[in-house]
Structures are given as structure tokens and as C-alpha cells.
mmCIF file with all atom_site columns, C-alpha atoms in Angstrom:
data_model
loop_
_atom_site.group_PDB
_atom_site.id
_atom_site.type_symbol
_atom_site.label_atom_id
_atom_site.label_alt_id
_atom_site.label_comp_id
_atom_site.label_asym_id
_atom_site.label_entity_id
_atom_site.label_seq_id
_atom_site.pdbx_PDB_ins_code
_atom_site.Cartn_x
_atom_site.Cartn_y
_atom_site.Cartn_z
_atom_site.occupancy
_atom_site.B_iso_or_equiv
_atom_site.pdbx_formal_charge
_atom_site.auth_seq_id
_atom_site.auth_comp_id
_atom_site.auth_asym_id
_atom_site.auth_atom_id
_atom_site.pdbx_PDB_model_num
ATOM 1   C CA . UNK A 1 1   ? 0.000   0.000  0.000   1.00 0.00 ? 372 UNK A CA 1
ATOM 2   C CA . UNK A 1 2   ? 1.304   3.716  -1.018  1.00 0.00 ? 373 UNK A CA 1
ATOM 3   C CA . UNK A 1 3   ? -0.373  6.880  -0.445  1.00 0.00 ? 374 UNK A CA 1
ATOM 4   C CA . UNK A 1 4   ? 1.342   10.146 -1.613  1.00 0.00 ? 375 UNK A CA 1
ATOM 5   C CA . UNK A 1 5   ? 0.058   13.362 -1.071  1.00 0.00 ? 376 UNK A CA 1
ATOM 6   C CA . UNK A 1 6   ? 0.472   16.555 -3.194  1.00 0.00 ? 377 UNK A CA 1
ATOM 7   C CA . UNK A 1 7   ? -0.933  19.930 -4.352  1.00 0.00 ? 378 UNK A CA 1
ATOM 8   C CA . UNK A 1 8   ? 0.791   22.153 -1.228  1.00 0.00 ? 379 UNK A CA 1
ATOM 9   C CA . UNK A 1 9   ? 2.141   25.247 -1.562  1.00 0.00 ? 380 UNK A CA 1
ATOM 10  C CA . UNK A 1 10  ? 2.214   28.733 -0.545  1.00 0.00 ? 381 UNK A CA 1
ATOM 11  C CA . UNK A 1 11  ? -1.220  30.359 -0.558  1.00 0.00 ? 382 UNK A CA 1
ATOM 12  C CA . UNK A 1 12  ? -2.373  34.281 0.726   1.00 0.00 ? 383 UNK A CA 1
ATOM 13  C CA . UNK A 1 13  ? -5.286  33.549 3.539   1.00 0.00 ? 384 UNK A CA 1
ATOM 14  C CA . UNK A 1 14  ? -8.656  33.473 2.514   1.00 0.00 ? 385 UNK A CA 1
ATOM 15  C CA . UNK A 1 15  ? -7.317  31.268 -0.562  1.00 0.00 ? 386 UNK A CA 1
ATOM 16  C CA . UNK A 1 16  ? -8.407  27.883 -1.316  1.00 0.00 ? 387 UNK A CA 1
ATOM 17  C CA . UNK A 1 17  ? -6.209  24.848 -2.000  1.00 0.00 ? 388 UNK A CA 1
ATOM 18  C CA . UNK A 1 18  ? -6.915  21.376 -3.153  1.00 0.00 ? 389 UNK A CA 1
ATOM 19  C CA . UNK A 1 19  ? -4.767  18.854 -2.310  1.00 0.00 ? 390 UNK A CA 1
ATOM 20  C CA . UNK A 1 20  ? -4.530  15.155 -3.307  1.00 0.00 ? 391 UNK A CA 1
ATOM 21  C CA . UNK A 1 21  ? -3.825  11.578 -1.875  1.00 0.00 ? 392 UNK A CA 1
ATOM 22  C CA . UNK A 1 22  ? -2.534  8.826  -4.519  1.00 0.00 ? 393 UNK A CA 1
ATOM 23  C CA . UNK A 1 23  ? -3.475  5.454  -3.414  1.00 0.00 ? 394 UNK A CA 1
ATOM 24  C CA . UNK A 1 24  ? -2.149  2.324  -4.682  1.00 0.00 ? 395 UNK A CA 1
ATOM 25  C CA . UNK A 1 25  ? -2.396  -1.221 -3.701  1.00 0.00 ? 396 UNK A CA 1
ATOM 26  C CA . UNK A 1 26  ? -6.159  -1.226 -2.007  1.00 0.00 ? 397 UNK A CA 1
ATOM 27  C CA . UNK A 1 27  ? -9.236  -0.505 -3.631  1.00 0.00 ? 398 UNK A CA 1
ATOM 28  C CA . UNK A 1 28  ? -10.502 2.746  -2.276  1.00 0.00 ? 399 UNK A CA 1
ATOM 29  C CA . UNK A 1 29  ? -14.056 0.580  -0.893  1.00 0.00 ? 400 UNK A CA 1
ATOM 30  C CA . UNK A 1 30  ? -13.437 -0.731 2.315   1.00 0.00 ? 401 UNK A CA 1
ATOM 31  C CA . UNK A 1 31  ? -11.170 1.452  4.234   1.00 0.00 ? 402 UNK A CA 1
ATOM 32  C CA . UNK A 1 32  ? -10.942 5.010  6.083   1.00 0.00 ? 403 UNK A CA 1
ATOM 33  C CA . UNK A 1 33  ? -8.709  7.745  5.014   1.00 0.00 ? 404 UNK A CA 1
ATOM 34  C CA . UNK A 1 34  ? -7.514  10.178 7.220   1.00 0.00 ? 405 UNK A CA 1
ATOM 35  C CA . UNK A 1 35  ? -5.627  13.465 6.751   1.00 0.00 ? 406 UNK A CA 1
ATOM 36  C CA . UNK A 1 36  ? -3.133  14.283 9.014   1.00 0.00 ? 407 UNK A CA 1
ATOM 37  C CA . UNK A 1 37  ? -0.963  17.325 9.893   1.00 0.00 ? 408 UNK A CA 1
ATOM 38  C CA . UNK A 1 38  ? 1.754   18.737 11.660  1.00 0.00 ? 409 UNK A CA 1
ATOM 39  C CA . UNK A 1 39  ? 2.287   22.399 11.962  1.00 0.00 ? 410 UNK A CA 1
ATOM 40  C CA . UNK A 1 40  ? 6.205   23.964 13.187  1.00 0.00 ? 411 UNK A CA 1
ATOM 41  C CA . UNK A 1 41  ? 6.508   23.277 16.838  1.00 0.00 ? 412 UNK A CA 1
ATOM 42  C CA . UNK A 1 42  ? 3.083   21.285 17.496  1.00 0.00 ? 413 UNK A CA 1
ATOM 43  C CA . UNK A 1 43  ? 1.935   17.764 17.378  1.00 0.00 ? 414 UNK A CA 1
ATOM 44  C CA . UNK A 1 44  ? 0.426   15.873 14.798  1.00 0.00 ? 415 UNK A CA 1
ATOM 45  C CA . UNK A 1 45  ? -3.044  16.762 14.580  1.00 0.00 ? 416 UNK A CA 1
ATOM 46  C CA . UNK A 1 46  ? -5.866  14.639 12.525  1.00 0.00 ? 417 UNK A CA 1
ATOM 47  C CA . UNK A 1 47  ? -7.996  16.961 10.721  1.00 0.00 ? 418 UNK A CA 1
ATOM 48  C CA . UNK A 1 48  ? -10.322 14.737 8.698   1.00 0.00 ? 419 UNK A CA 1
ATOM 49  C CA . UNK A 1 49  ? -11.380 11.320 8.597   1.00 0.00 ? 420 UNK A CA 1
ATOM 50  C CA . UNK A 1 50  ? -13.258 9.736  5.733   1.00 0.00 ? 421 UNK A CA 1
ATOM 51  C CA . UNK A 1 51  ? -15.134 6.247  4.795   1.00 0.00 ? 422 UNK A CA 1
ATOM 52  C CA . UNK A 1 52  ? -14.648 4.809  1.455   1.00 0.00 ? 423 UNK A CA 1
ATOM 53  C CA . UNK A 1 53  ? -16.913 2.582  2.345   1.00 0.00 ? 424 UNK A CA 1
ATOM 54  C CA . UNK A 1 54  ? -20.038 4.993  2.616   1.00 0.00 ? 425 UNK A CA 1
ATOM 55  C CA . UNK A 1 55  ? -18.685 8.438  1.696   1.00 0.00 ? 426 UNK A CA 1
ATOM 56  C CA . UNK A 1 56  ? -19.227 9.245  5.562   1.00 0.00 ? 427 UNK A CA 1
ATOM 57  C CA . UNK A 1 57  ? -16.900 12.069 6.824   1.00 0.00 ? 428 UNK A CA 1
ATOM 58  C CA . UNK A 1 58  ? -15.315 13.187 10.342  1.00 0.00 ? 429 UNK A CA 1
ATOM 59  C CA . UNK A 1 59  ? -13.754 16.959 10.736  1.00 0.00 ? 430 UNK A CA 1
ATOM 60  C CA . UNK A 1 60  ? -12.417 18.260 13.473  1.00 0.00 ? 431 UNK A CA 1
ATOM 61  C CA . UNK A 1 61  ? -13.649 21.463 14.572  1.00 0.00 ? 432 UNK A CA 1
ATOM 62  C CA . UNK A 1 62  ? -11.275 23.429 13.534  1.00 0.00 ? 433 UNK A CA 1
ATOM 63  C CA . UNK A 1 63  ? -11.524 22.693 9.578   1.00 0.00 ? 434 UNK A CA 1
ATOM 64  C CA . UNK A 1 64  ? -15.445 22.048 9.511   1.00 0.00 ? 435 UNK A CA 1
ATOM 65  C CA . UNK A 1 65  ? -17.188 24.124 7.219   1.00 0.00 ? 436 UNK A CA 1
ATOM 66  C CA . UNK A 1 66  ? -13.611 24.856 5.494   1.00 0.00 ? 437 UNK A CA 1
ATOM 67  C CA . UNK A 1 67  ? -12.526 21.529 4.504   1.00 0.00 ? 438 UNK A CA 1
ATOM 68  C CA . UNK A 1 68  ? -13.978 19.176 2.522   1.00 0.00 ? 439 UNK A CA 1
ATOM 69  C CA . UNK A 1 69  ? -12.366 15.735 1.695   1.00 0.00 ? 440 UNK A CA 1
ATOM 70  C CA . UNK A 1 70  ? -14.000 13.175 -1.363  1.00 0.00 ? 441 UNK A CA 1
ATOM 71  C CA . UNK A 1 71  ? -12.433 10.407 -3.591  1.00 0.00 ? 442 UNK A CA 1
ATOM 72  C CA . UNK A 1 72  ? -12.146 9.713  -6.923  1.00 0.00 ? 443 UNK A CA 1
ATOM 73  C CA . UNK A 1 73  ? -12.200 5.565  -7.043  1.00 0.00 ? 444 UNK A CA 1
ATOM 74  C CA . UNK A 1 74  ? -11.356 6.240  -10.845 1.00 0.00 ? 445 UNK A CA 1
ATOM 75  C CA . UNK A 1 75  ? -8.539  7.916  -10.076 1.00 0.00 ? 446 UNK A CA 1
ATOM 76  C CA . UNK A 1 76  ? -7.507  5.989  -7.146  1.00 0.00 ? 447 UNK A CA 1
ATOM 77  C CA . UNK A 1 77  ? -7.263  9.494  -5.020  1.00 0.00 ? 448 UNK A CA 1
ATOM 78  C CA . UNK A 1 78  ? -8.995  11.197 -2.372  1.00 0.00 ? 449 UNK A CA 1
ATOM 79  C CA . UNK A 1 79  ? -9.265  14.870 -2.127  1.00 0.00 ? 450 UNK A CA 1
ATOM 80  C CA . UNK A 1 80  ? -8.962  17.182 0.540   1.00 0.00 ? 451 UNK A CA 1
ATOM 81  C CA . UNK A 1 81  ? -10.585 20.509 -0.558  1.00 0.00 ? 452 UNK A CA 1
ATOM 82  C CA . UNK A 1 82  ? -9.453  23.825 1.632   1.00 0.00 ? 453 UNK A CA 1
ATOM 83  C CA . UNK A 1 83  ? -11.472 26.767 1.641   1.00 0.00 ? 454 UNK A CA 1
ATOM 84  C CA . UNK A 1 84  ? -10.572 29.855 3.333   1.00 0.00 ? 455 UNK A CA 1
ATOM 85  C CA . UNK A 1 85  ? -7.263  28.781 4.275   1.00 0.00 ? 456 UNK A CA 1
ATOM 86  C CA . UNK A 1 86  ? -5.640  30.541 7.772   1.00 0.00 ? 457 UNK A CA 1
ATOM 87  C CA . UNK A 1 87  ? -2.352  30.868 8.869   1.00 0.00 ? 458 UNK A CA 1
ATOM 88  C CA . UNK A 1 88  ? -2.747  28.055 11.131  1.00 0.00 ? 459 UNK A CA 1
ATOM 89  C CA . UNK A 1 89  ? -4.016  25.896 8.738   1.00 0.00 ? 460 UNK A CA 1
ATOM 90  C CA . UNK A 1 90  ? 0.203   26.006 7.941   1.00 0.00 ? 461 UNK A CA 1
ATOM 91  C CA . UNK A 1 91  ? 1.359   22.438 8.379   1.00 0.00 ? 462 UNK A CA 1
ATOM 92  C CA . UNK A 1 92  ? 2.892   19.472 6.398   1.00 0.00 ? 463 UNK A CA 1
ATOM 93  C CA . UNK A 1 93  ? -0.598  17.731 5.460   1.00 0.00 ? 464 UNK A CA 1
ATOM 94  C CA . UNK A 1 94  ? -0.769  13.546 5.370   1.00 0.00 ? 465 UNK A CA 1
ATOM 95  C CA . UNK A 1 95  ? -2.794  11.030 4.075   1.00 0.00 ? 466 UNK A CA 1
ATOM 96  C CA . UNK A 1 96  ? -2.914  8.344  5.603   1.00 0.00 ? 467 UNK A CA 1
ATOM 97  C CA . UNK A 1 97  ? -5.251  4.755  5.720   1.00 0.00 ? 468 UNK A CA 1
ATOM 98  C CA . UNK A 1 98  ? -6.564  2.131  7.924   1.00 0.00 ? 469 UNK A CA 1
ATOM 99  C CA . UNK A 1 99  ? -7.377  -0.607 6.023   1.00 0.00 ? 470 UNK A CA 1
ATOM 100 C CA . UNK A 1 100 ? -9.637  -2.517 8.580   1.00 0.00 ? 471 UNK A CA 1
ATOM 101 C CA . UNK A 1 101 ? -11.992 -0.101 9.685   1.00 0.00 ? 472 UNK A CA 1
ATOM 102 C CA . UNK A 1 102 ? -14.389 0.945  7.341   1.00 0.00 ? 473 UNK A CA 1
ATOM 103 C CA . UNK A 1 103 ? -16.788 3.795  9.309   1.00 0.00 ? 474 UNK A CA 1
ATOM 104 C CA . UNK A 1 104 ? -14.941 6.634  10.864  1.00 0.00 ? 475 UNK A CA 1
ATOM 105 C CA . UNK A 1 105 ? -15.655 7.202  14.651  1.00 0.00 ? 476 UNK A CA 1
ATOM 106 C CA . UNK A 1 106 ? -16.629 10.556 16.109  1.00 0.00 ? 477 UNK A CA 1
ATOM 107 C CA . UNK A 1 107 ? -13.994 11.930 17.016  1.00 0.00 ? 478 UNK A CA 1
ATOM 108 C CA . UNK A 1 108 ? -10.858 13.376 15.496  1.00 0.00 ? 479 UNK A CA 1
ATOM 109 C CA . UNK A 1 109 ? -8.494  10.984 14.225  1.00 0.00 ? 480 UNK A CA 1
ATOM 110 C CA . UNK A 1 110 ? -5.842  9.371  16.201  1.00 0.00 ? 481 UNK A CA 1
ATOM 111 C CA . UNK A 1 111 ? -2.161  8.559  14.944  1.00 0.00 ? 482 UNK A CA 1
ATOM 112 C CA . UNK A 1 112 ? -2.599  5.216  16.239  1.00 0.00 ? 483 UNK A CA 1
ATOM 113 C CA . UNK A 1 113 ? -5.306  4.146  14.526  1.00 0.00 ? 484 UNK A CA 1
ATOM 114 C CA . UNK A 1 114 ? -4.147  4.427  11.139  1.00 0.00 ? 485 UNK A CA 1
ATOM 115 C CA . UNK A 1 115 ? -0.601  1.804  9.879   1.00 0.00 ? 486 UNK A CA 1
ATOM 116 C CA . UNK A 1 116 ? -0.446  3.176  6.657   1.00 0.00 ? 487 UNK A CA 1
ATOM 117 C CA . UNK A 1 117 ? 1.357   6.749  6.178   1.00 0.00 ? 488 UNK A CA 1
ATOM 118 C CA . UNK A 1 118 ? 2.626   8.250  2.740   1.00 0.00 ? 489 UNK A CA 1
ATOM 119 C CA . UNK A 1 119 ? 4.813   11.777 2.907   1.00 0.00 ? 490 UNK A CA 1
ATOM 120 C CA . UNK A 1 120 ? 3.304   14.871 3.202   1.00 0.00 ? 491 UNK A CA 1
ATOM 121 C CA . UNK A 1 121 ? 2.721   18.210 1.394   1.00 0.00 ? 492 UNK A CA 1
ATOM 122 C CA . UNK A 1 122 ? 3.877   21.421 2.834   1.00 0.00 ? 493 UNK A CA 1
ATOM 123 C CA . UNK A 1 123 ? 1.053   24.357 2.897   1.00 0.00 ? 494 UNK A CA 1
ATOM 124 C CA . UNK A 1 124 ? 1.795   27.592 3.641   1.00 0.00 ? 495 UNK A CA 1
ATOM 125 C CA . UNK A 1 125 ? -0.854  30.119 4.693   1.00 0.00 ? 496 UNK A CA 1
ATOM 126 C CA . UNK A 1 126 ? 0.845   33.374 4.319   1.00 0.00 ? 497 UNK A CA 1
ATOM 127 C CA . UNK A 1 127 ? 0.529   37.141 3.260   1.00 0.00 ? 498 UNK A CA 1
#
């Protein structure tokens, strides 16, 4: 299993930014993706958690209403849609998978729960 995210960069707040998360070696029906990040100085934070299995979605309150995260099973990729982007929304950004669980909880994600971890994308929320 691989996952590689892309589509960071530097962005002026208020922007919008989509970025995206390969996949290869599962099909993207049965699992839960998360997105992960990890701003200068702070812990890993999950931000977003979503189903394959049922399209169902988790976002931590922070992101809700901003973010909005969707696959393409053509494609093999999952989205993760930023609107109205904020200086602390400046992190290195991760996708990530569990491949056993196929509903995401309610609450935000947890490192532990997910094994499988591709590099991350740099955003930067600047003026």
C-alpha cells in the first residue's frame, strides 16, 4: 500500500487549495482515510477522517465548514478541498489509511489508529 500526497504550496489567507492523496495497492471501498498534519513546533493533529466505504466524513472542529475531503475511485485518489485557508491551517498535510476499519468514529483521528502513512505536502498560509 502507497499513499502520496500533493498539491501544497504557498497560498495568501482566505485562498483555497486542493490537495490530493494517490493510493495504490487497495481498492478505495473498504477502508478510512484520514488526513493528518503537523504544523512547526506542534503535534500531529488529525484533521479529517473519511469512509470509502459509505462516503461518511469526520472533521475536526477546527476545519469544519472549510474543509472538505472526497475520492475519486477512478482515479484511485482522495481529495482534501481547503477553503478559506488561515495561517494556522500552515502544516505538512498527510494522508494516511486504515485498512480494517471501514466507518470513521466521532472523534478526530488518532495517529494510532491508522498503519499506513505516505509523505506529506507542505502548505503555507501566508501574506
Amino acid at each position: 500500500v502507497q499513499l502520496q500526497a500533493s498539491g501544497g504550496g504557498l497560498v495568501q489567507p482566505g485562498s483555497s487549495k486542493r490537495l490530493s492523496c494517490a493510493v495504490s495497492g487497495l481498492i478505495l471501498d473498504a477502508h478510512t482515510i484520514g488526513w493528518f498534519r503537523e504544523a512547526p513546533g506542534k503535534e500531529r493533529e488529525g484533521v479529517v477522517c473519511f469512509s470509502t466505504t459509505d462516503n461518511s466524513t469526520y472533521y475536526t472542529d477546527s476545519v469544519k465548514g472549510r474543509f472538505t475531503v472526497f475520492k475519486d475511485s477512478a482515479r484511485d485518489t482522495v481529495y482534501l478541498q481547503m477553503n478559506d485557508l488561515k495561517p494556522e491551517d500552515t502544516a505538512v498535510y498527510y494522508c494516511v489509511a486504515n485498512l480494517i476499519r471501514r466507518t470513521c468514529p466521532a472523534t478526530d483521528p488518532a495517529t494510532y489508529e491508522y498503519d499506513w502513512w505516505g509523505l506529506g505536502t507542505q502548505v503555507t498560509v501566508s501574506s
